[in-house]
């Protein structure tokens, strides 16, 4: 019985397969058959192995398939930096108060004539006020470093002397006290002392979230409301060969108006957000399949002015200046999870 060329090659392949069985475990052989080997066919062409799948030439429909892409957007994280220092912690209040009383003790070797000339109005005023407040300092309460209780200079828990508001009030009351003259001892009418501005503004009291004068010790960020009702940072697609910085500047002028003096920090984004559509959208202009949007955020600072949506080109409804905790209450959870690390705590 004669065997053809195709039959000889098939027998040789089967012999090689049986030799592999002795050195390779059965599970690996099964995985390899499913992974890389093709099912043998009797109609295999001459000169080709029945265990190797012959690649088919690409069809004409493959080249005509839609290209899946993302729209690249430029976003702007526009912020107003803190305008005043933050509130002190209870530990910091107690520490600074202790340092002032320590300075009072260290100043004991110096006589008051080192600071005031004898017999001058300033010297007379010093002696009069010293009897009343029993200390050289005006903001640390009644403490005498020369008395028998000079050692008792520690701050008690809950003492009002450590509160900045109380210290300011004591300083103002001391400066508004009448000043005695050196000759007649007559008292001069007290002068009106300029008081420091409060740390809270009218916008804080009324809850105006569109004002830049609120929460002066925190960083505020500009959020805009889209026509669908979602809150987000200003953003728009990159046009042509624009860089991210140029696109961000154009986005800011088209959304929040030009009545702001702003400064873009750097040329590189500080973060990004990927938004996937529920269903891919077909772009008829470039024959592409849009999977979603990728927004790259640029950092900006506002120096003066205010946002104005009257002439915006994105049909925006409203804007707010919010801190980090307030942003979480307005934006979607997925959006906040992507931007929260870009925003400092203060």
One Martini backbone bead per residue (centre of mass of N, CA, C, O) as a GRO file, in nm:
protein
  346
    1UNK     BB    1   0.092   0.038   0.027
    2UNK     BB    2   0.070   0.358  -0.065
    3UNK     BB    3   0.215   0.677   0.021
    4UNK     BB    4   0.180   0.989   0.022
    5UNK     BB    5   0.298   1.302   0.092
    6UNK     BB    6   0.075   1.389   0.288
    7UNK     BB    7   0.083   1.132   0.467
    8UNK     BB    8   0.375   1.154   0.562
    9UNK     BB    9   0.348   1.429   0.709
   10UNK     BB   10   0.130   1.337   0.908
   11UNK     BB   11   0.292   1.114   1.049
   12UNK     BB   12   0.527   1.296   1.145
   13UNK     BB   13   0.351   1.482   1.322
   14UNK     BB   14   0.244   1.260   1.513
   15UNK     BB   15   0.520   1.173   1.623
   16UNK     BB   16   0.595   1.449   1.748
   17UNK     BB   17   0.350   1.459   1.941
   18UNK     BB   18   0.421   1.194   2.102
   19UNK     BB   19   0.697   1.298   2.215
   20UNK     BB   20   0.578   1.543   2.383
   21UNK     BB   21   0.406   1.381   2.592
   22UNK     BB   22   0.651   1.282   2.779
   23UNK     BB   23   0.744   1.606   2.860
   24UNK     BB   24   0.441   1.705   2.863
   25UNK     BB   25   0.175   1.800   2.997
   26UNK     BB   26  -0.162   1.783   2.945
   27UNK     BB   27  -0.250   2.078   3.010
   28UNK     BB   28  -0.049   2.216   2.815
   29UNK     BB   29  -0.153   2.082   2.558
   30UNK     BB   30  -0.439   2.193   2.571
   31UNK     BB   31  -0.367   2.493   2.572
   32UNK     BB   32  -0.203   2.488   2.306
   33UNK     BB   33  -0.430   2.398   2.120
   34UNK     BB   34  -0.614   2.654   2.182
   35UNK     BB   35  -0.402   2.882   2.124
   36UNK     BB   36  -0.228   2.785   1.834
   37UNK     BB   37  -0.385   2.556   1.715
   38UNK     BB   38  -0.522   2.403   1.441
   39UNK     BB   39  -0.748   2.236   1.282
   40UNK     BB   40  -0.746   1.968   1.099
   41UNK     BB   41  -0.728   1.927   0.744
   42UNK     BB   42  -0.773   1.765   0.437
   43UNK     BB   43  -0.771   2.050   0.259
   44UNK     BB   44  -0.483   2.098   0.252
   45UNK     BB   45  -0.232   2.230   0.113
   46UNK     BB   46   0.039   2.193  -0.055
   47UNK     BB   47   0.312   2.230   0.177
   48UNK     BB   48   0.126   2.226   0.436
   49UNK     BB   49   0.040   2.224   0.757
   50UNK     BB   50  -0.236   2.103   0.945
   51UNK     BB   51  -0.143   2.279   1.230
   52UNK     BB   52  -0.146   2.545   1.050
   53UNK     BB   53  -0.272   2.855   1.017
   54UNK     BB   54  -0.382   3.033   0.750
   55UNK     BB   55  -0.373   3.344   0.670
   56UNK     BB   56  -0.594   3.582   0.593
   57UNK     BB   57  -0.683   3.812   0.394
   58UNK     BB   58  -0.776   4.119   0.396
   59UNK     BB   59  -1.054   4.278   0.386
   60UNK     BB   60  -1.237   4.545   0.269
   61UNK     BB   61  -1.395   4.609   0.545
   62UNK     BB   62  -1.157   4.675   0.743
   63UNK     BB   63  -1.067   4.961   0.624
   64UNK     BB   64  -1.378   5.079   0.673
   65UNK     BB   65  -1.358   5.113   0.956
   66UNK     BB   66  -1.398   5.267   1.243
   67UNK     BB   67  -1.244   5.509   1.442
   68UNK     BB   68  -1.147   5.500   1.775
   69UNK     BB   69  -1.203   5.791   1.976
   70UNK     BB   70  -1.109   6.090   2.155
   71UNK     BB   71  -1.190   6.384   2.297
   72UNK     BB   72  -0.997   6.678   2.330
   73UNK     BB   73  -0.976   6.865   2.629
   74UNK     BB   74  -0.974   7.193   2.784
   75UNK     BB   75  -0.909   7.279   3.114
   76UNK     BB   76  -0.997   7.497   3.405
   77UNK     BB   77  -0.830   7.580   3.718
   78UNK     BB   78  -0.973   7.837   3.873
   79UNK     BB   79  -0.820   8.050   4.125
   80UNK     BB   80  -0.835   8.180   4.463
   81UNK     BB   81  -0.639   8.278   4.685
   82UNK     BB   82  -0.557   8.342   4.984
   83UNK     BB   83  -0.594   8.648   5.189
   84UNK     BB   84  -0.552   8.505   5.465
   85UNK     BB   85  -0.490   8.372   5.743
   86UNK     BB   86  -0.532   8.125   5.934
   87UNK     BB   87  -0.649   7.970   6.189
   88UNK     BB   88  -0.576   7.893   6.501
   89UNK     BB   89  -0.484   7.670   6.708
   90UNK     BB   90  -0.488   7.594   7.036
   91UNK     BB   91  -0.181   7.546   7.048
   92UNK     BB   92  -0.089   7.810   6.909
   93UNK     BB   93  -0.214   8.004   7.110
   94UNK     BB   94  -0.056   7.904   7.362
   95UNK     BB   95   0.229   7.949   7.250
   96UNK     BB   96   0.222   8.257   7.190
   97UNK     BB   97   0.144   8.340   7.475
   98UNK     BB   98   0.397   8.226   7.615
   99UNK     BB   99   0.606   8.399   7.457
  100UNK     BB  100   0.512   8.674   7.570
  101UNK     BB  101   0.563   8.608   7.871
  102UNK     BB  102   0.863   8.543   7.835
  103UNK     BB  103   0.940   8.827   7.736
  104UNK     BB  104   0.864   8.967   8.002
  105UNK     BB  105   1.089   8.832   8.174
  106UNK     BB  106   1.339   8.916   7.992
  107UNK     BB  107   1.274   9.241   8.047
  108UNK     BB  108   1.358   9.302   8.352
  109UNK     BB  109   1.655   9.437   8.340
  110UNK     BB  110   1.492   9.665   8.210
  111UNK     BB  111   1.427   9.982   8.211
  112UNK     BB  112   1.201  10.222   8.118
  113UNK     BB  113   1.430  10.435   8.040
  114UNK     BB  114   1.514  10.278   7.784
  115UNK     BB  115   1.234  10.381   7.634
  116UNK     BB  116   1.184  10.630   7.837
  117UNK     BB  117   1.186  10.945   7.917
  118UNK     BB  118   1.210  11.134   8.178
  119UNK     BB  119   0.901  11.321   8.200
  120UNK     BB  120   0.740  11.228   7.976
  121UNK     BB  121   0.443  11.146   7.841
  122UNK     BB  122   0.518  10.848   7.805
  123UNK     BB  123   0.600  10.801   8.101
  124UNK     BB  124   0.332  10.880   8.233
  125UNK     BB  125   0.160  10.673   8.077
  126UNK     BB  126   0.303  10.424   8.178
  127UNK     BB  127   0.246  10.453   8.485
  128UNK     BB  128  -0.062  10.456   8.464
  129UNK     BB  129  -0.105  10.182   8.304
  130UNK     BB  130   0.054   9.989   8.491
  131UNK     BB  131  -0.145   9.997   8.733
  132UNK     BB  132  -0.380   9.864   8.573
  133UNK     BB  133  -0.228   9.604   8.415
  134UNK     BB  134   0.050   9.492   8.544
  135UNK     BB  135   0.199   9.544   8.259
  136UNK     BB  136   0.366   9.587   7.957
  137UNK     BB  137   0.162   9.426   7.831
  138UNK     BB  138  -0.162   9.436   7.648
  139UNK     BB  139  -0.226   9.098   7.563
  140UNK     BB  140  -0.175   8.912   7.862
  141UNK     BB  141  -0.287   9.045   8.088
  142UNK     BB  142  -0.264   9.024   8.440
  143UNK     BB  143   0.090   9.054   8.473
  144UNK     BB  144   0.354   9.018   8.721
  145UNK     BB  145   0.705   8.982   8.729
  146UNK     BB  146   0.737   9.108   9.049
  147UNK     BB  147   0.575   8.915   9.185
  148UNK     BB  148   0.503   8.627   9.370
  149UNK     BB  149   0.336   8.519   9.090
  150UNK     BB  150   0.543   8.497   8.843
  151UNK     BB  151   0.532   8.182   8.787
  152UNK     BB  152   0.221   8.225   8.697
  153UNK     BB  153   0.230   8.199   8.333
  154UNK     BB  154   0.029   7.999   8.262
  155UNK     BB  155  -0.215   7.864   8.065
  156UNK     BB  156  -0.536   7.811   8.095
  157UNK     BB  157  -0.801   7.635   8.041
  158UNK     BB  158  -1.011   7.859   7.868
  159UNK     BB  159  -0.865   8.111   7.828
  160UNK     BB  160  -0.916   8.434   7.690
  161UNK     BB  161  -0.619   8.543   7.633
  162UNK     BB  162  -0.569   8.352   7.364
  163UNK     BB  163  -0.760   8.516   7.205
  164UNK     BB  164  -0.747   8.728   6.942
  165UNK     BB  165  -0.995   8.904   7.004
  166UNK     BB  166  -0.907   8.986   7.290
  167UNK     BB  167  -0.634   9.113   7.218
  168UNK     BB  168  -0.744   9.331   7.033
  169UNK     BB  169  -0.927   9.468   7.242
  170UNK     BB  170  -0.698   9.545   7.441
  171UNK     BB  171  -0.532   9.720   7.245
  172UNK     BB  172  -0.758   9.926   7.182
  173UNK     BB  173  -0.821  10.014   7.473
  174UNK     BB  174  -0.533  10.120   7.531
  175UNK     BB  175  -0.519  10.331   7.291
  176UNK     BB  176  -0.796  10.490   7.386
  177UNK     BB  177  -0.668  10.600   7.615
  178UNK     BB  178  -0.587  10.858   7.787
  179UNK     BB  179  -0.341  11.114   7.777
  180UNK     BB  180  -0.097  11.238   7.978
  181UNK     BB  181   0.049  11.513   8.086
  182UNK     BB  182   0.342  11.649   8.236
  183UNK     BB  183   0.225  11.916   8.374
  184UNK     BB  184  -0.108  11.903   8.440
  185UNK     BB  185  -0.260  11.610   8.398
  186UNK     BB  186  -0.432  11.617   8.170
  187UNK     BB  187  -0.687  11.488   7.962
  188UNK     BB  188  -0.714  11.351   7.665
  189UNK     BB  189  -0.889  11.291   7.410
  190UNK     BB  190  -0.986  11.030   7.256
  191UNK     BB  191  -0.902  10.836   6.992
  192UNK     BB  192  -0.975  10.693   6.704
  193UNK     BB  193  -0.939  10.357   6.638
  194UNK     BB  194  -0.830  10.139   6.422
  195UNK     BB  195  -0.987   9.863   6.306
  196UNK     BB  196  -0.989   9.559   6.216
  197UNK     BB  197  -1.085   9.349   5.997
  198UNK     BB  198  -1.283   9.110   5.946
  199UNK     BB  199  -1.278   8.758   5.868
  200UNK     BB  200  -1.568   8.816   5.789
  201UNK     BB  201  -1.814   8.858   5.549
  202UNK     BB  202  -2.101   8.927   5.384
  203UNK     BB  203  -2.090   8.668   5.209
  204UNK     BB  204  -2.087   8.476   5.454
  205UNK     BB  205  -2.361   8.568   5.583
  206UNK     BB  206  -2.536   8.523   5.300
  207UNK     BB  207  -2.419   8.291   5.100
  208UNK     BB  208  -2.238   8.397   4.857
  209UNK     BB  209  -2.110   8.195   4.583
  210UNK     BB  210  -2.032   8.446   4.367
  211UNK     BB  211  -1.817   8.549   4.558
  212UNK     BB  212  -1.473   8.660   4.625
  213UNK     BB  213  -1.531   8.747   4.953
  214UNK     BB  214  -1.513   8.454   5.045
  215UNK     BB  215  -1.326   8.275   5.229
  216UNK     BB  216  -1.025   8.413   5.280
  217UNK     BB  217  -0.865   8.135   5.396
  218UNK     BB  218  -0.937   8.016   5.111
  219UNK     BB  219  -0.973   7.828   4.821
  220UNK     BB  220  -1.110   7.918   4.512
  221UNK     BB  221  -1.339   7.778   4.261
  222UNK     BB  222  -1.442   7.755   3.932
  223UNK     BB  223  -1.785   7.693   3.850
  224UNK     BB  224  -1.996   7.547   3.600
  225UNK     BB  225  -2.313   7.530   3.427
  226UNK     BB  226  -2.463   7.337   3.228
  227UNK     BB  227  -2.736   7.269   3.021
  228UNK     BB  228  -2.782   6.987   3.191
  229UNK     BB  229  -2.683   7.067   3.512
  230UNK     BB  230  -2.380   7.042   3.530
  231UNK     BB  231  -2.089   7.050   3.720
  232UNK     BB  232  -1.781   7.231   3.629
  233UNK     BB  233  -1.513   7.293   3.462
  234UNK     BB  234  -1.386   7.470   3.231
  235UNK     BB  235  -1.450   7.348   2.886
  236UNK     BB  236  -1.295   7.245   2.564
  237UNK     BB  237  -1.211   7.177   2.262
  238UNK     BB  238  -0.950   7.123   2.065
  239UNK     BB  239  -0.822   7.335   1.810
  240UNK     BB  240  -0.642   7.207   1.592
  241UNK     BB  241  -0.303   7.330   1.683
  242UNK     BB  242  -0.344   7.355   1.973
  243UNK     BB  243  -0.261   7.414   2.278
  244UNK     BB  244  -0.347   7.378   2.601
  245UNK     BB  245  -0.306   7.674   2.682
  246UNK     BB  246  -0.460   7.812   2.451
  247UNK     BB  247  -0.725   7.657   2.497
  248UNK     BB  248  -0.768   7.757   2.791
  249UNK     BB  249  -0.784   8.060   2.730
  250UNK     BB  250  -1.023   8.038   2.536
  251UNK     BB  251  -1.219   7.903   2.730
  252UNK     BB  252  -1.229   8.130   2.942
  253UNK     BB  253  -1.339   8.355   2.747
  254UNK     BB  254  -1.602   8.184   2.649
  255UNK     BB  255  -1.725   8.144   2.947
  256UNK     BB  256  -1.621   8.391   3.169
  257UNK     BB  257  -1.490   8.596   3.011
  258UNK     BB  258  -1.293   8.924   3.003
  259UNK     BB  259  -1.341   9.034   3.322
  260UNK     BB  260  -1.039   8.907   3.373
  261UNK     BB  261  -0.740   8.868   3.563
  262UNK     BB  262  -0.525   8.625   3.438
  263UNK     BB  263  -0.315   8.322   3.513
  264UNK     BB  264  -0.116   8.087   3.366
  265UNK     BB  265   0.023   7.788   3.501
  266UNK     BB  266   0.195   7.692   3.277
  267UNK     BB  267   0.209   7.403   3.015
  268UNK     BB  268   0.096   7.184   3.213
  269UNK     BB  269  -0.092   6.954   3.336
  270UNK     BB  270  -0.253   6.855   3.660
  271UNK     BB  271  -0.479   6.682   3.505
  272UNK     BB  272  -0.741   6.425   3.449
  273UNK     BB  273  -1.040   6.325   3.251
  274UNK     BB  274  -1.250   6.037   3.192
  275UNK     BB  275  -1.520   6.011   2.949
  276UNK     BB  276  -1.772   5.772   2.894
  277UNK     BB  277  -1.988   5.663   2.687
  278UNK     BB  278  -2.252   5.459   2.666
  279UNK     BB  279  -2.244   5.527   2.354
  280UNK     BB  280  -2.118   5.540   2.068
  281UNK     BB  281  -2.027   5.804   1.849
  282UNK     BB  282  -2.089   5.949   1.536
  283UNK     BB  283  -1.858   6.108   1.315
  284UNK     BB  284  -1.932   6.259   1.014
  285UNK     BB  285  -1.687   6.444   0.945
  286UNK     BB  286  -1.448   6.194   1.010
  287UNK     BB  287  -1.537   5.901   1.044
  288UNK     BB  288  -1.591   5.846   1.362
  289UNK     BB  289  -1.562   5.693   1.692
  290UNK     BB  290  -1.693   5.806   1.987
  291UNK     BB  291  -1.613   5.723   2.330
  292UNK     BB  292  -1.523   6.022   2.441
  293UNK     BB  293  -1.354   6.213   2.701
  294UNK     BB  294  -1.047   6.416   2.739
  295UNK     BB  295  -0.945   6.602   3.024
  296UNK     BB  296  -0.717   6.876   3.049
  297UNK     BB  297  -0.579   7.049   3.319
  298UNK     BB  298  -0.535   7.388   3.389
  299UNK     BB  299  -0.370   7.635   3.568
  300UNK     BB  300  -0.526   7.916   3.745
  301UNK     BB  301  -0.538   8.277   3.809
  302UNK     BB  302  -0.701   8.532   3.991
  303UNK     BB  303  -0.663   8.892   4.031
  304UNK     BB  304  -0.920   9.015   3.879
  305UNK     BB  305  -1.250   9.040   3.888
  306UNK     BB  306  -1.522   8.864   3.705
  307UNK     BB  307  -1.751   8.655   3.621
  308UNK     BB  308  -1.917   8.619   3.282
  309UNK     BB  309  -2.220   8.471   3.114
  310UNK     BB  310  -2.356   8.647   2.889
  311UNK     BB  311  -2.126   8.561   2.636
  312UNK     BB  312  -2.140   8.268   2.620
  313UNK     BB  313  -2.073   7.960   2.402
  314UNK     BB  314  -2.213   7.710   2.610
  315UNK     BB  315  -2.476   7.754   2.765
  316UNK     BB  316  -2.451   7.874   3.047
  317UNK     BB  317  -2.612   7.924   3.370
  318UNK     BB  318  -2.376   7.913   3.599
  319UNK     BB  319  -2.181   8.023   3.892
  320UNK     BB  320  -1.903   7.933   4.123
  321UNK     BB  321  -1.730   7.981   4.441
  322UNK     BB  322  -1.538   7.709   4.566
  323UNK     BB  323  -1.451   7.473   4.773
  324UNK     BB  324  -1.363   7.154   4.807
  325UNK     BB  325  -1.612   7.056   4.976
  326UNK     BB  326  -1.829   7.189   4.784
  327UNK     BB  327  -1.769   7.040   4.518
  328UNK     BB  328  -1.870   6.756   4.608
  329UNK     BB  329  -2.184   6.855   4.613
  330UNK     BB  330  -2.203   6.913   4.279
  331UNK     BB  331  -2.055   6.691   4.162
  332UNK     BB  332  -1.970   6.406   4.046
  333UNK     BB  333  -1.815   6.139   4.181
  334UNK     BB  334  -1.623   6.073   3.942
  335UNK     BB  335  -1.519   6.360   3.901
  336UNK     BB  336  -1.401   6.402   4.190
  337UNK     BB  337  -1.200   6.158   4.188
  338UNK     BB  338  -1.018   6.308   3.955
  339UNK     BB  339  -0.980   6.615   4.111
  340UNK     BB  340  -0.899   6.613   4.421
  341UNK     BB  341  -0.573   6.603   4.387
  342UNK     BB  342  -0.560   6.909   4.266
  343UNK     BB  343  -0.668   7.004   4.549
  344UNK     BB  344  -0.609   7.176   4.807
  345UNK     BB  345  -0.702   7.201   5.134
  346UNK     BB  346  -0.655   7.538   5.131
   0.00000   0.00000   0.00000
